[in-house]
Amino acid sequence: MVVSLRLPSLSSLFLPSVSRRSPAVLRRHHHHILRTPVFAASFSAQTTVSETDDRVDTQKSNRVQDQAVTPRSKDFNAWYLDVIEQAELADYGPVRGTMVIRPYGYAIWEAIQDYLNVKFKETGHSNMYFPQFIPYSFIEKEASHVEGFSPELAVVTIGGGKELEEKLVVRPTSETIVNHMFTQWIHSYRDLPLMVNQWANVTRWEMRTKPFVRTLEFLWQEGHTAHATPEEAEKEAIQMIDVYTKFAYEQTAIPVIAGRKSKVETFAGAVKTYTIEAMMGDRKALQAGTSHNLGQNFSRAFGTQFTDESGLRQHVWQTSWAVSTRFVGGIIMTHGDDTGLMLPPKIAPIQVVIIPIWKKDDDRAVVLNAASSVKEALHAAGIKVKLDDSDQRTPGWKFNFWEMKGVPLRIEIGPRDVSSQSVVVSRRDVPGKQGKVFGISMEPSVLEAYIKDKLDEIQSSLLEKAKSFRDSNIVDVSSYDELKVAISHGKWARGPWSAGDKEELRVKEETGATIRCFPFEQPRGIKSCLMTGNPAEEVAIFAKSY
Amino acid sequence: MVVSLRLPSLSSLFLPSVSRRSPAVLRRHHHHILRTPVFAASFSAQTTVSETDDRVDTQKSNRVQDQAVTPRSKDFNAWYLDVIEQAELADYGPVRGTMVIRPYGYAIWEAIQDYLNVKFKETGHSNMYFPQFIPYSFIEKEASHVEGFSPELAVVTIGGGKELEEKLVVRPTSETIVNHMFTQWIHSYRDLPLMVNQWANVTRWEMRTKPFVRTLEFLWQEGHTAHATPEEAEKEAIQMIDVYTKFAYEQTAIPVIAGRKSKVETFAGAVKTYTIEAMMGDRKALQAGTSHNLGQNFSRAFGTQFTDESGLRQHVWQTSWAVSTRFVGGIIMTHGDDTGLMLPPKIAPIQVVIIPIWKKDDDRAVVLNAASSVKEALHAAGIKVKLDDSDQRTPGWKFNFWEMKGVPLRIEIGPRDVSSQSVVVSRRDVPGKQGKVFGISMEPSVLEAYIKDKLDEIQSSLLEKAKSFRDSNIVDVSSYDELKVAISHGKWARGPWSAGDKEELRVKEETGATIRCFPFEQPRGIKSCLMTGNPAEEVAIFAKSY
């Protein structure tokens, strides 16, 4: 019964072209996998589910053997899907392209929420909630908005058993319903600025989906603001892309490049779109957050007006900005390695895992006792710590498992450590002996300080590593030929650009790359457009993207 | 433009039968309203939007005059809708029966979330997220579930511009999709218990809607667990109704009655439903939270099995439990009075409002300065405090406004208070002079201690008041005639019951009352069923309900 209900695996669901190892194949590869460097921990990885247990729980022991992921260096996409599955971040939903976010993946999203929610409030925004059903007619009011979103809509046509008079769109984004409400709340300049945010689910009927990166339904926050002047709206749009940039660098250790989208890539209905672009481990770009200056496009379409100080009726100036569960995908693809996930300490659901080690039964109690004390001490210090005291796995199995899950630090405690009142600490981001330090005192204040220091060090180190990876993969180009070479080598191309939409689309057709942004950080002086040779005031970054 | 876009008001939208005062009528009643005791604050309520301002901002000044609500004692339903509108808790969405939760209302929901989220994690649950689109066929798998929910479904039939092969249900609740996923995650007894929760929106196509209490889309949390034994499932179902009960009493000051639903009122698909029932100010019952023991109903329908310790395949035993934005409606209807909202301090978005008072311009700076210091001191002490320093309203207007918004404590600071380094503190729940204390020292530690003490006192006092209201409106009955009398007087009837479903439905038809629950707290001994005279082991509570 269970087997017959199981749907295709993540890979086959999201990218049917990727060939997928069957469980049988996986079992055959088991011993091979254990011998690869991926699983070369200090202890040989063995399941404690013995042969005699197979009858009882075949599926469980298969899953145990399952834990190796395709090395990232071998097949980035297969690696990504393996990590999501093996680290239990997400699973496929029953409807094509939908995703179930599992507790470990959801905890990363909660860390994102916790940080941003505070920042949004600090910058004067209030949370609220708009209904997700939007009358179809609303979507049609703003011309470019309907053009952008109508191919992606999910539409409710039946409610309470009856055909509906007006079809309802399941929100793909909320600018239309927000403006409908704003017309009722905004009367005079005294009602401005109006600055709100909602945490919500949105639906876009995407054809090519990929867990976290692009799913039919996803979770996000969408900020919506209305202002009395275009200057205030612009300032707000910039402020929020700055909040996102700081978040990306400081919390997720992703060195995004912030900038302005080209006209072609601007949000459907916006005047300007600001973006943060992140370089993934396969050097493709991921648009990780956007902030739109909507000008008066929606306020004119919906009649969102206010009476200014001189008594005149004016349309409000607006912004909207969003970050979604896609960010989780960005974290996976920025920091992960052949072994699996690697989480920046500041957003890791588990920052430290403690693995107790014993061979003789006599040692068990004494080791577990010490491990518990260490756990309590770190927990009391505000560190997210897990003690894996399960009897069912060997220490080696646990090492591999928690490395694959990307936990930044591992503490090992064996009988000899207990005798010397010390522990062994291993860094996830520095493989092998180099990342392992022996003899760290168990004394709570010493250990706590050491661990906090190491977590900070890992956080910085991940950012630095991602920065140098990014910088070594951006090529400055001054001609279209150079751009083509850079893109064909899988790199990002940065070069002066003042050509039109037509030329931009030509680049996309011929190279697969799009303008990711005109970065805020610009070299000085007027340059020549790489495509036309005309004067160009700005450089643009071109890259293939998700 | 703005006017033509405005939709009917909340009252006319949600309950077309209630006649609604037009703005013109409101204006005519303005002076009358200001003279009623409702608005009898120490300062006469006047808007500072002068006559000359009318041209500039007619709608704004109307809204100012609008702030009086229909007295609760006059028309409970009109009062409820007025409070929601005037206190800016919610607004109607463009689609019939949908609701926009405004920042002040959403902040109450956030307080509910903050408390429960911690409790759920403390009791071993992890948050995650399931997709909201459920294949129609899933809903049909559990027989009583489809019977209960099919009339209320919103159905997506079009996605990405195409008619879908299988219609998708927008989740009314997630037991079906949860079980579909559980079959893939649960293999052996070692995978149990599996205990998860999600914060999400759900859709039920309700015919009679009422903001917060019953809306087409609402927000909730839904917990879902799977266990190896029926005893564990039962323990979990009880544990969660206990969490809700404690929450209701300690945070919202609502003295709910916890108990078991009758068979007729049990959740579609559950073996047992536990409930907390709250008595609203109009003495109607509100089901404020439920916890279901699902037995093996869904696990059998979906084949959710595990291998037990002896190697046998068994179906898991499950629970689900939920609390929704309906709780906000419960808070409004439990504590509100003629003047408007009255919020228990523990869930109030603003616990203390500071109103600076000055007449001469000379006093302005000195008063505002003192008010700011008081605000900072209280804020630093973790008290949710707002300083209303707007120049546009009189102190009297502000008194009325924040009373209507239900803020538990008001601090008044005038020039004489500054001289004596003291403040005046007024309680929202004790009207007039009785609730007003003069000469509380401004010294931060003294004031902080006083305020915290008062907030605790108000929290307890609201609970005690609601308890005695509840207890004075429950009548013990021993016959059907007595039950009918109690119900016809708008009270709850509590009496021995061992009759069948048919008799229960007869009571509903003849009196409009249903069995709210068999309360956990039972008198001892065997009694005679009020309907049949047969022996009855339990008393049931009958009431009309929302």
XYZ file of N, CA and C in Angstrom, chain A residues 1-2 5-7 49 53 55-57 59-60 63 91-95 98-103 106 110 117 121 126-135 138 141 151-161 164 167-168 170-171 177 180-181 183-185 187-188 190-191 196 199 201 203 205 216-217 219 301-303 305 307-308 310-311 313 392, chain B residues 1-2 5-7 49 53 55-57 59-60 63 91-95 98-103 106 110 117 121 126-135 138 141 151-161 164 167-168 170-171 177 180-181 183-185 187-191 196 201 203 205 216-217 219 301-303 305 307-308 310-311 313 392:
504
model
N 0.846 -1.213 0.000
C 0.000 0.000 0.000
C 0.866 1.241 0.000
N 1.823 1.289 0.944
C 2.703 2.447 1.024
C 3.456 2.643 -0.283
N 1.581 4.040 -3.152
C 1.223 5.460 -3.052
C 2.393 6.378 -3.333
N 3.601 5.822 -3.286
C 4.763 6.722 -3.426
C 4.846 7.302 -4.837
N 5.117 8.558 -4.885
C 5.214 9.250 -6.170
C 6.657 9.226 -6.641
N 21.855 -0.817 11.936
C 20.711 -1.680 11.613
C 21.309 -2.969 11.068
N 17.920 -7.213 11.232
C 16.878 -6.196 11.341
C 16.192 -5.947 9.995
N 14.461 -7.610 7.942
C 13.082 -8.053 7.827
C 12.133 -7.013 8.421
N 12.552 -6.499 9.558
C 11.717 -5.558 10.295
C 11.558 -4.246 9.539
N 12.632 -3.790 8.982
C 12.589 -2.390 8.575
C 13.465 -2.124 7.353
N 12.953 -0.571 4.611
C 12.967 0.780 4.054
C 13.847 1.709 4.870
N 13.773 1.560 6.168
C 14.590 2.420 7.020
C 16.078 2.186 6.734
N 17.191 3.725 3.670
C 17.358 5.173 3.782
C 18.686 5.507 4.433
N 10.323 18.016 0.253
C 9.886 16.847 -0.490
C 8.897 17.355 -1.549
N 8.634 16.547 -2.544
C 7.663 16.922 -3.566
C 6.259 16.846 -2.990
N 5.389 17.742 -3.398
C 3.973 17.622 -3.056
C 3.286 16.766 -4.098
N 2.037 16.377 -3.837
C 1.354 15.517 -4.804
C 1.019 16.223 -6.118
N 0.899 17.549 -6.079
C 0.601 18.278 -7.313
C 1.924 18.701 -7.976
N 4.748 21.388 -6.818
C 4.577 21.879 -5.440
C 5.586 21.190 -4.534
N 5.813 21.798 -3.386
C 6.879 21.351 -2.504
C 6.382 21.335 -1.061
N 6.746 20.300 -0.349
C 6.505 20.258 1.092
C 7.798 20.707 1.756
N 7.752 21.734 2.571
C 8.960 22.170 3.261
C 9.026 21.422 4.581
N 10.057 20.581 4.726
C 10.164 19.734 5.914
C 10.789 20.529 7.071
N 10.684 20.006 8.284
C 11.108 20.799 9.449
C 12.517 21.400 9.340
N 12.314 24.166 6.865
C 11.454 25.231 7.367
C 12.156 26.033 8.462
N 12.483 29.945 8.932
C 12.143 30.652 10.171
C 13.278 31.594 10.605
N 11.830 40.048 9.877
C 10.645 40.581 10.536
C 11.006 41.723 11.492
N 10.082 45.862 11.006
C 9.429 46.648 12.043
C 10.301 47.848 12.432
N 4.365 47.619 9.359
C 3.498 46.768 10.186
C 3.081 45.545 9.379
N 3.006 44.427 10.050
C 2.484 43.235 9.384
C 0.969 43.268 9.316
N 0.434 42.694 8.275
C -1.010 42.554 8.160
C -1.286 41.393 7.207
N -2.531 41.199 6.829
C -2.829 40.089 5.925
C -3.942 40.434 4.943
N -3.632 40.253 3.656
C -4.602 40.458 2.579
C -5.105 39.095 2.096
N -6.368 39.029 1.696
C -6.892 37.746 1.206
C -6.127 37.284 -0.048
N -6.086 35.973 -0.235
C -5.349 35.463 -1.392
C -6.190 35.388 -2.652
N -7.513 35.494 -2.524
C -8.341 35.434 -3.733
C -8.567 36.844 -4.272
N -8.212 37.039 -5.514
C -8.290 38.347 -6.145
C -9.221 38.245 -7.351
N -10.219 39.148 -7.432
C -11.103 39.100 -8.599
C -10.277 39.206 -9.896
N -9.257 42.571 -11.368
C -8.205 43.400 -10.754
C -6.885 43.258 -11.510
N -6.234 45.412 -14.549
C -6.249 46.882 -14.496
C -4.924 47.533 -14.847
N -0.132 34.520 -17.805
C 0.157 33.121 -18.187
C 0.410 32.212 -16.990
N 0.609 32.769 -15.809
C 1.046 31.975 -14.652
C -0.035 31.813 -13.589
N -1.268 32.141 -13.929
C -2.273 32.188 -12.876
C -2.934 30.846 -12.590
N -3.223 30.628 -11.310
C -4.125 29.545 -10.906
C -5.470 30.212 -10.643
N -6.532 29.626 -11.184
C -7.835 30.286 -11.136
C -8.879 29.396 -10.468
N -9.544 29.976 -9.466
C -10.649 29.281 -8.805
C -11.927 29.621 -9.566
N -12.613 28.588 -10.029
C -13.855 28.835 -10.778
C -15.070 28.269 -10.050
N -14.815 27.423 -9.052
C -15.918 26.794 -8.315
C -15.775 27.090 -6.827
N -16.836 27.536 -6.199
C -16.821 27.791 -4.760
C -18.112 27.293 -4.143
N -18.003 26.506 -3.073
C -19.198 25.980 -2.419
C -20.079 25.189 -3.373
N -19.446 24.484 -4.315
C -20.198 23.627 -5.229
C -20.791 24.343 -6.428
N -18.531 30.084 -10.116
C -18.503 31.471 -9.653
C -18.844 32.436 -10.778
N -14.419 34.779 -11.900
C -13.308 33.894 -11.554
C -12.377 34.590 -10.575
N -11.763 33.790 -9.720
C -10.845 34.348 -8.721
C -9.428 33.854 -8.996
N -5.744 33.079 -7.630
C -4.998 32.823 -6.407
C -3.744 33.707 -6.495
N -3.549 34.585 -5.504
C -2.562 35.647 -5.666
C -1.195 35.157 -6.173
N -4.704 43.884 -5.141
C -5.632 43.902 -3.994
C -5.158 44.915 -2.952
N -6.436 48.188 -4.108
C -7.876 48.237 -3.876
C -8.174 48.640 -2.425
N -7.409 48.098 -1.486
C -7.612 48.429 -0.080
C -7.054 49.818 0.256
N -7.037 52.414 -1.441
C -7.971 53.486 -1.816
C -8.942 53.772 -0.683
N -9.167 52.779 0.159
C -10.136 52.963 1.249
C -9.491 53.492 2.524
N -8.185 53.376 2.622
C -7.503 53.783 3.853
C -6.746 55.095 3.685
N -6.580 58.849 2.538
C -7.398 59.987 2.173
C -6.551 61.237 2.029
N -5.755 61.539 3.082
C -4.954 62.754 3.024
C -3.486 62.425 3.232
N -1.867 62.986 5.608
C -1.658 62.522 6.977
C -1.728 61.001 7.094
N -2.319 60.347 6.091
C -2.378 58.882 6.109
C -1.116 58.262 5.501
N 3.285 48.620 4.938
C 2.874 47.322 5.481
C 3.631 46.174 4.818
N 3.501 38.179 5.428
C 4.129 36.877 5.225
C 3.035 35.988 4.687
N 1.681 32.895 1.385
C 1.963 31.992 0.265
C 1.488 32.639 -1.029
N 1.130 31.881 -5.508
C 1.042 30.814 -6.507
C 1.373 31.347 -7.897
N 1.947 29.597 -11.746
C 1.899 28.327 -12.462
C 3.109 28.187 -13.371
N 5.513 25.991 -7.733
C 4.182 26.469 -8.086
C 3.583 27.323 -6.961
N 3.783 26.890 -5.761
C 3.393 27.697 -4.595
C 4.667 27.939 -3.798
N 6.487 30.426 -0.339
C 6.249 31.336 0.791
C 7.140 32.555 0.609
N -3.933 53.082 -11.909
C -4.857 52.029 -12.352
C -6.005 51.825 -11.364
N -5.717 52.031 -10.070
C -6.733 51.774 -9.040
C -7.303 53.043 -8.423
N -6.767 54.196 -8.829
C -7.277 55.442 -8.259
C -6.891 55.634 -6.812
N -5.565 57.702 -4.361
C -5.244 59.121 -4.298
C -5.244 59.651 -2.878
N -5.163 63.669 -0.660
C -5.234 65.118 -0.743
C -3.959 65.674 -0.121
N -3.197 66.421 -0.893
C -1.921 66.908 -0.372
C -2.121 68.142 0.506
N -1.687 71.132 0.067
C -2.287 72.321 -0.550
C -3.705 72.034 -1.031
N -4.234 70.870 -0.700
C -5.630 70.583 -1.022
C -5.843 69.905 -2.359
N -5.710 66.776 -5.079
C -5.758 65.315 -5.119
C -4.600 64.806 -5.985
N 21.217 3.731 17.859
C 21.029 2.939 16.648
C 22.071 3.200 15.566
N -13.489 59.134 -7.930
C -12.849 57.846 -8.234
C -12.785 56.964 -6.982
N -12.255 57.537 -5.930
C -12.127 56.770 -4.690
C -13.500 56.308 -4.219
N -15.102 53.476 -6.029
C -14.467 52.166 -5.837
C -14.818 51.534 -4.491
N -15.366 52.352 -3.588
C -15.601 51.808 -2.245
C -16.714 50.785 -2.268
N -16.510 49.739 -1.568
C -17.499 48.664 -1.503
C -18.401 48.875 -0.296
N -9.527 68.849 13.630
C -9.633 69.164 12.200
C -10.677 70.265 12.099
N -10.591 73.099 7.447
C -9.869 71.953 6.909
C -10.781 71.049 6.081
N -12.539 71.310 3.484
C -12.325 71.280 2.046
C -11.175 70.317 1.707
N -10.164 70.416 2.535
C -8.962 69.628 2.293
C -9.216 68.137 2.468
N -9.959 67.802 3.499
C -9.934 66.416 3.905
C -11.244 65.969 4.546
N -13.130 63.401 4.060
C -13.263 62.009 4.493
C -12.553 61.743 5.807
N -11.370 62.323 5.947
C -10.611 62.130 7.184
C -11.401 62.639 8.386
N -14.118 60.465 9.349
C -13.669 59.281 10.064
C -13.410 59.598 11.533
N -10.893 44.698 7.717
C -11.734 45.327 6.717
C -12.216 44.202 5.792
N -13.262 44.472 5.019
C -13.748 43.473 4.074
C -12.779 43.382 2.894
N -12.600 42.178 2.397
C -11.869 42.022 1.141
C -12.815 42.197 -0.026
N -12.290 42.293 -1.235
C -13.158 42.505 -2.399
C -14.030 41.298 -2.729
N -13.597 40.112 -2.323
C -14.404 38.917 -2.576
C -15.303 38.663 -1.375
N -14.467 37.500 2.427
C -13.032 37.536 2.751
C -12.740 38.764 3.597
N -11.626 38.744 4.285
C -11.297 39.755 5.270
C -9.841 40.172 5.128
N -9.608 41.468 5.218
C -8.241 41.970 5.297
C -7.948 42.180 6.779
N -6.903 41.561 7.291
C -6.561 41.763 8.702
C -5.602 42.939 8.776
N -6.043 44.012 9.403
C -5.245 45.240 9.458
C -4.194 45.148 10.571
N -3.205 46.038 10.547
C -2.089 45.892 11.484
C -2.484 45.709 12.955
N -3.881 42.285 13.267
C -2.840 41.293 12.994
C -1.877 41.185 14.173
N -0.469 37.988 16.031
C 0.958 37.746 16.260
C 1.237 37.393 17.731
N 3.417 29.226 19.444
C 4.564 28.683 18.714
C 5.617 28.136 19.684
N 6.615 24.041 20.283
C 7.996 23.537 20.213
C 8.391 22.873 21.526
N 7.550 20.273 15.448
C 8.340 21.094 14.523
C 7.411 21.756 13.519
N 7.738 22.974 13.167
C 6.974 23.631 12.114
C 7.430 23.163 10.740
N 6.511 23.141 9.819
C 6.836 22.824 8.430
C 5.737 23.404 7.553
N 5.771 23.083 6.262
C 4.741 23.648 5.392
C 4.323 22.664 4.303
N 3.013 22.435 4.230
C 2.431 21.576 3.198
C 1.791 22.452 2.122
N 1.819 22.023 0.873
C 1.181 22.823 -0.190
C -0.320 22.970 0.049
N -0.864 24.065 -0.449
C -2.288 24.296 -0.212
C -3.188 23.652 -1.264
N -2.598 23.246 -2.401
C -3.432 22.609 -3.429
C -3.439 21.099 -3.218
N -4.633 20.562 -3.095
C -4.819 19.141 -2.798
C -5.619 18.523 -3.944
N -5.098 17.422 -4.516
C -5.878 16.774 -5.577
C -7.276 16.428 -5.069
N -8.004 13.175 -3.220
C -7.579 12.973 -1.825
C -8.735 13.176 -0.862
N -11.092 10.293 -0.123
C -10.630 9.008 0.421
C -11.202 8.665 1.790
N -19.079 20.403 0.591
C -19.917 21.574 0.253
C -19.179 22.910 0.391
N -18.021 22.902 1.054
C -17.348 24.159 1.388
C -16.075 24.407 0.580
N -15.870 23.659 -0.475
C -14.575 23.735 -1.153
C -14.479 24.836 -2.188
N -13.303 25.446 -2.254
C -12.935 26.300 -3.392
C -12.066 25.435 -4.288
N -12.356 25.457 -5.567
C -11.702 24.525 -6.488
C -10.999 25.271 -7.613
N -9.717 24.961 -7.796
C -8.945 25.505 -8.913
C -9.118 24.565 -10.090
N -9.591 25.111 -11.194
C -9.788 24.272 -12.383
C -8.890 24.697 -13.536
N -8.292 25.903 -13.412
C -7.439 26.423 -14.485
C -6.073 26.755 -13.913
N -5.020 26.287 -14.564
C -3.656 26.624 -14.145
C -2.808 26.930 -15.365
N -2.110 28.064 -15.336
C -1.267 28.427 -16.473
C -2.052 28.532 -17.776
N -3.309 28.975 -17.666
C -4.116 29.190 -18.857
C -4.794 27.936 -19.389
N -7.281 22.099 -15.991
C -6.477 21.056 -15.353
C -7.110 19.681 -15.531
N -8.947 18.433 -10.908
C -9.256 19.648 -10.160
C -8.490 19.662 -8.844
N -8.136 20.869 -8.413
C -7.383 21.005 -7.167
C -8.233 21.728 -6.124
N -8.454 23.955 -2.817
C -7.666 24.842 -1.972
C -7.913 24.376 -0.537
N -6.844 24.024 0.184
C -7.016 23.284 1.445
C -8.048 23.908 2.383
N -3.541 15.615 2.715
C -2.205 15.773 2.145
C -1.133 15.407 3.180
N -0.833 11.700 2.998
C -0.133 11.344 1.767
C 1.381 11.460 1.969
N 1.822 12.499 2.657
C 3.258 12.684 2.892
C 3.757 11.748 3.998
N 2.932 8.819 4.628
C 3.203 7.464 4.113
C 4.635 7.366 3.589
N 5.197 8.504 3.190
C 6.548 8.471 2.630
C 7.627 8.667 3.684
N 7.245 9.166 4.833
C 8.233 9.461 5.872
C 8.220 8.437 7.004
N 8.185 4.734 8.307
C 8.445 3.360 7.908
C 8.386 2.434 9.119
N 9.139 2.803 10.163
C 9.161 1.929 11.336
C 8.749 2.694 12.581
N 8.627 1.966 13.663
C 8.298 2.574 14.959
C 9.313 3.644 15.355
N 10.527 3.535 14.769
C 11.559 4.523 15.092
C 11.263 5.895 14.487
N 10.373 5.922 13.490
C 9.990 7.207 12.887
C 8.859 7.877 13.675
N 4.193 17.430 13.881
C 4.457 18.664 13.135
C 3.297 19.651 13.247
N -2.852 29.546 5.764
C -4.203 30.009 5.436
C -5.035 28.816 4.974
N -9.164 27.705 3.401
C -10.323 28.252 2.708
C -11.534 27.349 2.902
N -15.670 27.619 1.939
C -16.660 28.454 1.261
C -17.923 28.575 2.104
N -14.269 33.293 4.639
C -14.010 32.370 3.541
C -12.566 31.876 3.572
N -11.651 32.776 3.850
C -10.257 32.388 4.061
C -9.899 32.828 5.476
N -6.687 32.420 8.792
C -5.353 31.971 9.166
C -5.476 31.069 10.379
N -7.320 5.129 5.389
C -7.708 5.640 4.068
C -6.492 5.872 3.177
N -5.367 6.264 3.794
C -4.183 6.597 3.000
C -3.083 5.537 3.091
N -3.294 4.519 3.931
C -2.267 3.478 4.066
C -1.031 3.956 4.788
N 1.296 3.419 7.306
C 1.639 2.273 8.149
C 3.065 2.340 8.647
N 6.173 -0.351 10.698
C 6.521 -1.680 11.165
C 6.815 -1.586 12.661
N 6.070 -2.343 13.455
C 6.252 -2.219 14.903
C 7.445 -3.037 15.390
N 7.750 -5.736 16.793
C 7.732 -7.175 16.569
C 7.688 -7.500 15.070
N 7.826 -6.466 14.233
C 7.917 -6.724 12.802
C 6.591 -6.695 12.068
N 3.242 -4.922 10.412
C 2.817 -3.659 9.820
C 1.523 -3.202 10.496
N -2.651 66.885 16.024
C -3.897 67.069 15.284
C -5.146 66.729 16.084
